[in-house]
mmCIF file with all atom_site columns, C-alpha atoms in Angstrom:
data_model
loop_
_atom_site.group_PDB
_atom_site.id
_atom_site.type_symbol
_atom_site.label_atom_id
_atom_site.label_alt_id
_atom_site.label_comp_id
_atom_site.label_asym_id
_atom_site.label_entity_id
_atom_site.label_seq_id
_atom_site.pdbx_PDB_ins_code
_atom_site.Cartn_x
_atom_site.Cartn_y
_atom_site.Cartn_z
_atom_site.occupancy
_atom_site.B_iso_or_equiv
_atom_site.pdbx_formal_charge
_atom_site.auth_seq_id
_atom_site.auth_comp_id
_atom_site.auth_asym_id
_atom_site.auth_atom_id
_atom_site.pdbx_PDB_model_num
ATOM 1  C CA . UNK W 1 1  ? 50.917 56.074 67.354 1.00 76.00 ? 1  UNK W CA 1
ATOM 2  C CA . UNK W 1 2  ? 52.830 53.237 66.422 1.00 91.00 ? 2  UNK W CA 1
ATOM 3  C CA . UNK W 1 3  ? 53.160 49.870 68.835 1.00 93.00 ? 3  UNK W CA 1
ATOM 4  C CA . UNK W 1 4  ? 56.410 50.471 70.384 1.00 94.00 ? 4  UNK W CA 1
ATOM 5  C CA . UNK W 1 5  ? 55.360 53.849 71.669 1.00 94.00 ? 5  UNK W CA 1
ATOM 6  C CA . UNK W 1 6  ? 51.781 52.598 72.904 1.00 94.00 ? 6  UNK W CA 1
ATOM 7  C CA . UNK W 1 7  ? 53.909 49.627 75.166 1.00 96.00 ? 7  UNK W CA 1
ATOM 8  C CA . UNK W 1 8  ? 56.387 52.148 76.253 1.00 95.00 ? 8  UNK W CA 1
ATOM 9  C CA . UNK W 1 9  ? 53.215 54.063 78.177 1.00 96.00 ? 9  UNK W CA 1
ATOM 10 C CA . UNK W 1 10 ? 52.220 51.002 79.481 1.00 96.00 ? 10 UNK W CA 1
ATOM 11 C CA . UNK W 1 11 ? 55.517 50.185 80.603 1.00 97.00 ? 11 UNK W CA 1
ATOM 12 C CA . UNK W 1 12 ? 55.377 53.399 82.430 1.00 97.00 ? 12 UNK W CA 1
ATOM 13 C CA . UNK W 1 13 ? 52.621 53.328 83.592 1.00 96.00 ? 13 UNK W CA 1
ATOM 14 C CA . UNK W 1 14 ? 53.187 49.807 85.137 1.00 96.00 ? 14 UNK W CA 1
ATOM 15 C CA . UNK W 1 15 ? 52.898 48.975 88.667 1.00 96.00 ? 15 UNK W CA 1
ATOM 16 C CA . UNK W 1 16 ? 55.536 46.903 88.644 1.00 97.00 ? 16 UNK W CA 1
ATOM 17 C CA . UNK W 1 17 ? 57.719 49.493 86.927 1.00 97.00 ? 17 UNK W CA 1
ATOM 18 C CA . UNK W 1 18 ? 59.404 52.300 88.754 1.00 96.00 ? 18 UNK W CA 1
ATOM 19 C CA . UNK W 1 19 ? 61.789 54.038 86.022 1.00 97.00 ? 19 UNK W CA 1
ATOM 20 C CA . UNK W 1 20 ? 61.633 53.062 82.155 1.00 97.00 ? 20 UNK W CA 1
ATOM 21 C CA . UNK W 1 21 ? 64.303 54.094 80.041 1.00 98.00 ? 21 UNK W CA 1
ATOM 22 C CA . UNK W 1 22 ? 63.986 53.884 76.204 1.00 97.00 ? 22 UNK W CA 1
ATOM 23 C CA . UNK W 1 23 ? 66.749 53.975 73.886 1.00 95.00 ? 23 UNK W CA 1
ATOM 24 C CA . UNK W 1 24 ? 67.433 52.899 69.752 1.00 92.00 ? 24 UNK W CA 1
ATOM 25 C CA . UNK W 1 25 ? 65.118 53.350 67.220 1.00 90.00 ? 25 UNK W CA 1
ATOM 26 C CA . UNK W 1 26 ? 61.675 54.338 69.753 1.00 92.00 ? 26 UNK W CA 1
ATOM 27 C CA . UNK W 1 27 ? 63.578 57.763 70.243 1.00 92.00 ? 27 UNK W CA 1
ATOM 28 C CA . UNK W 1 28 ? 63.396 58.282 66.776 1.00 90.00 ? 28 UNK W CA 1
ATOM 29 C CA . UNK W 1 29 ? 59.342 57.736 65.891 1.00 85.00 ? 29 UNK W CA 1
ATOM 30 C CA . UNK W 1 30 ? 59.612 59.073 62.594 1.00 86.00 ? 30 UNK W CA 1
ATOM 31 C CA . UNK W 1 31 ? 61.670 56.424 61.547 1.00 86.00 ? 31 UNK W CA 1
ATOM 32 C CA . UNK W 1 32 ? 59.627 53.844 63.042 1.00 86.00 ? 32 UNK W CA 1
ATOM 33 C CA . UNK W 1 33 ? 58.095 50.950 61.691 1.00 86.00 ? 33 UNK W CA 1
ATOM 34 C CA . UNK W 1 34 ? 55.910 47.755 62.621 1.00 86.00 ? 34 UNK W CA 1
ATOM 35 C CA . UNK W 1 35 ? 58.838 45.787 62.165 1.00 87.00 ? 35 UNK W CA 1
ATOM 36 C CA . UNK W 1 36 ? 61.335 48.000 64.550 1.00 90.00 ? 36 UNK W CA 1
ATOM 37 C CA . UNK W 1 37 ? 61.664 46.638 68.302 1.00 93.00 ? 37 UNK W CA 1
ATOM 38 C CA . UNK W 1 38 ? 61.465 48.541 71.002 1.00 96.00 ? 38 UNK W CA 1
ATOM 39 C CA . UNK W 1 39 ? 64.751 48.637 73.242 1.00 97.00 ? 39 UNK W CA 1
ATOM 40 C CA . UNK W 1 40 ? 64.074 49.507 77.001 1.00 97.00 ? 40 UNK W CA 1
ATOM 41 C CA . UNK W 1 41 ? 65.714 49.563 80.132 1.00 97.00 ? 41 UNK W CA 1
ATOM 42 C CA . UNK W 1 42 ? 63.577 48.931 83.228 1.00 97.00 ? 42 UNK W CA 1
ATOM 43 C CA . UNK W 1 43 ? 63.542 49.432 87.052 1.00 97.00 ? 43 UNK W CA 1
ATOM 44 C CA . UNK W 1 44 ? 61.419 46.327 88.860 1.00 97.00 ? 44 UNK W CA 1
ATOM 45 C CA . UNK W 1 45 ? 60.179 46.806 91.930 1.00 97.00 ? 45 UNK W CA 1
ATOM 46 C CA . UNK W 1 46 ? 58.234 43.683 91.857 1.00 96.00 ? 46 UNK W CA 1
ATOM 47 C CA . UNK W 1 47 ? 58.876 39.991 90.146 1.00 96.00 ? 47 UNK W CA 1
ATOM 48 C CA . UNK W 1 48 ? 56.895 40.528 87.146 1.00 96.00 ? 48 UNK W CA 1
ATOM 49 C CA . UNK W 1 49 ? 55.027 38.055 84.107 1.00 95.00 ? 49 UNK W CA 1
ATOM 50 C CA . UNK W 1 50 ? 56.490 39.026 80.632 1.00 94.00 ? 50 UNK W CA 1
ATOM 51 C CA . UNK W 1 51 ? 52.647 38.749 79.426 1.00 94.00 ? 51 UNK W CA 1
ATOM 52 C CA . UNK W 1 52 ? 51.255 41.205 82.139 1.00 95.00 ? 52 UNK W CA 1
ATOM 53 C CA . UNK W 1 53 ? 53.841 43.558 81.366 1.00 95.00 ? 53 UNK W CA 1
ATOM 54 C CA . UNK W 1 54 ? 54.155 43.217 77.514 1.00 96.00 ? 54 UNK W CA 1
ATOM 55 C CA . UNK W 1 55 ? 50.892 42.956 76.890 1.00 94.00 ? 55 UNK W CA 1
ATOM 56 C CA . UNK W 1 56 ? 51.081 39.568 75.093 1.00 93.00 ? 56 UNK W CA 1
ATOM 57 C CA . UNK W 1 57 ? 52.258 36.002 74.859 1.00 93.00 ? 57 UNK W CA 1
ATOM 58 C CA . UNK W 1 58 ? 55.701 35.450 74.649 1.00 95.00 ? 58 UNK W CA 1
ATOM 59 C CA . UNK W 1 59 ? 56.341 32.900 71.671 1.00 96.00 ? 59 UNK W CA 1
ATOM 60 C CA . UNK W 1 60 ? 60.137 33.146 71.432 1.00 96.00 ? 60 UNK W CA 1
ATOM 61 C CA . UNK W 1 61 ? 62.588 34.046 75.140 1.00 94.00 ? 61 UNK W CA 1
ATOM 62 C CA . UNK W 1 62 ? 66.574 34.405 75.880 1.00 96.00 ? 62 UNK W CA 1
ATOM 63 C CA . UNK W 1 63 ? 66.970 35.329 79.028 1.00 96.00 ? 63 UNK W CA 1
ATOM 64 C CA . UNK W 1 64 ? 70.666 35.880 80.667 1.00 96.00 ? 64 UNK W CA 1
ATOM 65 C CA . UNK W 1 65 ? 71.701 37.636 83.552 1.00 95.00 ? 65 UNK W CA 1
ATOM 66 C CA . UNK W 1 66 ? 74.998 39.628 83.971 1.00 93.00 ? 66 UNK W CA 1
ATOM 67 C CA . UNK W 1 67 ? 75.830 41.936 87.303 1.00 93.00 ? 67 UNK W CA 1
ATOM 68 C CA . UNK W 1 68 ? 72.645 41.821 88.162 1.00 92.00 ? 68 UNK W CA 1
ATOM 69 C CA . UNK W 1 69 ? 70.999 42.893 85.142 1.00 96.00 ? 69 UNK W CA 1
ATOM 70 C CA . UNK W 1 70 ? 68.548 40.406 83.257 1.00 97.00 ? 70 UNK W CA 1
ATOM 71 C CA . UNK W 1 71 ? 69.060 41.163 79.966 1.00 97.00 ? 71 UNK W CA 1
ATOM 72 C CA . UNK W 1 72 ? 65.682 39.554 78.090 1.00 96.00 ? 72 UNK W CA 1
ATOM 73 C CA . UNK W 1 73 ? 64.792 39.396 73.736 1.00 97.00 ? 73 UNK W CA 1
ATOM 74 C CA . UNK W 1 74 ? 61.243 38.270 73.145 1.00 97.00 ? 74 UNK W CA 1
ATOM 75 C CA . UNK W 1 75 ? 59.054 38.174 70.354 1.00 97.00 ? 75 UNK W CA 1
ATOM 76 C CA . UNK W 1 76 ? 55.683 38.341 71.265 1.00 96.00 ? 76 UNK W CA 1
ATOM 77 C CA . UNK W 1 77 ? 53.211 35.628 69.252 1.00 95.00 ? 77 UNK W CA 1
ATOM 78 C CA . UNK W 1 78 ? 51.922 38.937 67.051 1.00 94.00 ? 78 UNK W CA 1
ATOM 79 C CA . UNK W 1 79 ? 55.651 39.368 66.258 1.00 94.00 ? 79 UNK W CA 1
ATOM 80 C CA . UNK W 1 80 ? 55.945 42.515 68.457 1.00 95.00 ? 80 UNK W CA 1
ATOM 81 C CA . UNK W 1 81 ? 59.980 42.169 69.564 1.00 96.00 ? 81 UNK W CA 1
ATOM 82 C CA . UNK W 1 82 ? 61.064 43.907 72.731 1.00 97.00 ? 82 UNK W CA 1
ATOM 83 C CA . UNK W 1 83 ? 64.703 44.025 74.634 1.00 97.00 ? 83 UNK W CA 1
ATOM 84 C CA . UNK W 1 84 ? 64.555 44.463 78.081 1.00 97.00 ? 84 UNK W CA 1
ATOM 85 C CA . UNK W 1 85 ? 67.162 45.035 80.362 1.00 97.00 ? 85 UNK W CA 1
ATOM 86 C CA . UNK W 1 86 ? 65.277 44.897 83.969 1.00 97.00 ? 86 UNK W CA 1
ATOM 87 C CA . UNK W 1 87 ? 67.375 45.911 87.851 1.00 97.00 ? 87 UNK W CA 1
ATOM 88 C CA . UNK W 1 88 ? 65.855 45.153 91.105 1.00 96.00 ? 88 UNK W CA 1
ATOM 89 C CA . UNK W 1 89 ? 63.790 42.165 90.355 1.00 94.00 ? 89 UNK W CA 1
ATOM 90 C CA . UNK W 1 90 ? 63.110 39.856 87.844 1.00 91.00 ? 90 UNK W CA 1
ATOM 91 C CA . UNK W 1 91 ? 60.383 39.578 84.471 1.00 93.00 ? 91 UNK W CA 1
#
């Protein structure tokens, strides 16, 4: 299983997390590779760390919010990256 489908269980599986909705390149896993990010769009119910819920330190962060969806790119110090666009509270 590649890395973007092991933190899209865990994103699930989050208690922090009520719905997770993947899209781009994770829907396709045979045309994944370590170097693909993983695009997801999240339902908070909680204010959340990026490191508890990624799994990892954050080494690079944009963060912007629009209608009141925060709209987040990170690359993770391994150089995991991950878009996240979170609703009902904040990461």
């Amino acid at each position: 299983m590649r890395w973007q489908q092991s933190l899209l269980e865990r994103l699930r599986t989050a208690p922090a997390v009520g719905a997770v909705r993947p899209y781009g390149s994770v829907l396709t896993p045979d045309e994944l590779d370590r170097w693909s990010d993983l695009d997801v769009e999240l339902d908070l119910v909680a204010d959340v760390a990026a490191r508890t819920l990624l799994g990892g330190e954050p080494w690079a962060w944009q963060s912007t919010l629009d209608d009141g969806v925060q709209h987040v790119r990170t690359v993770l110090e391994d150089g995991r990256r991950v878009d996240l666009a979170t609703r009902g509270a904040t990461l």
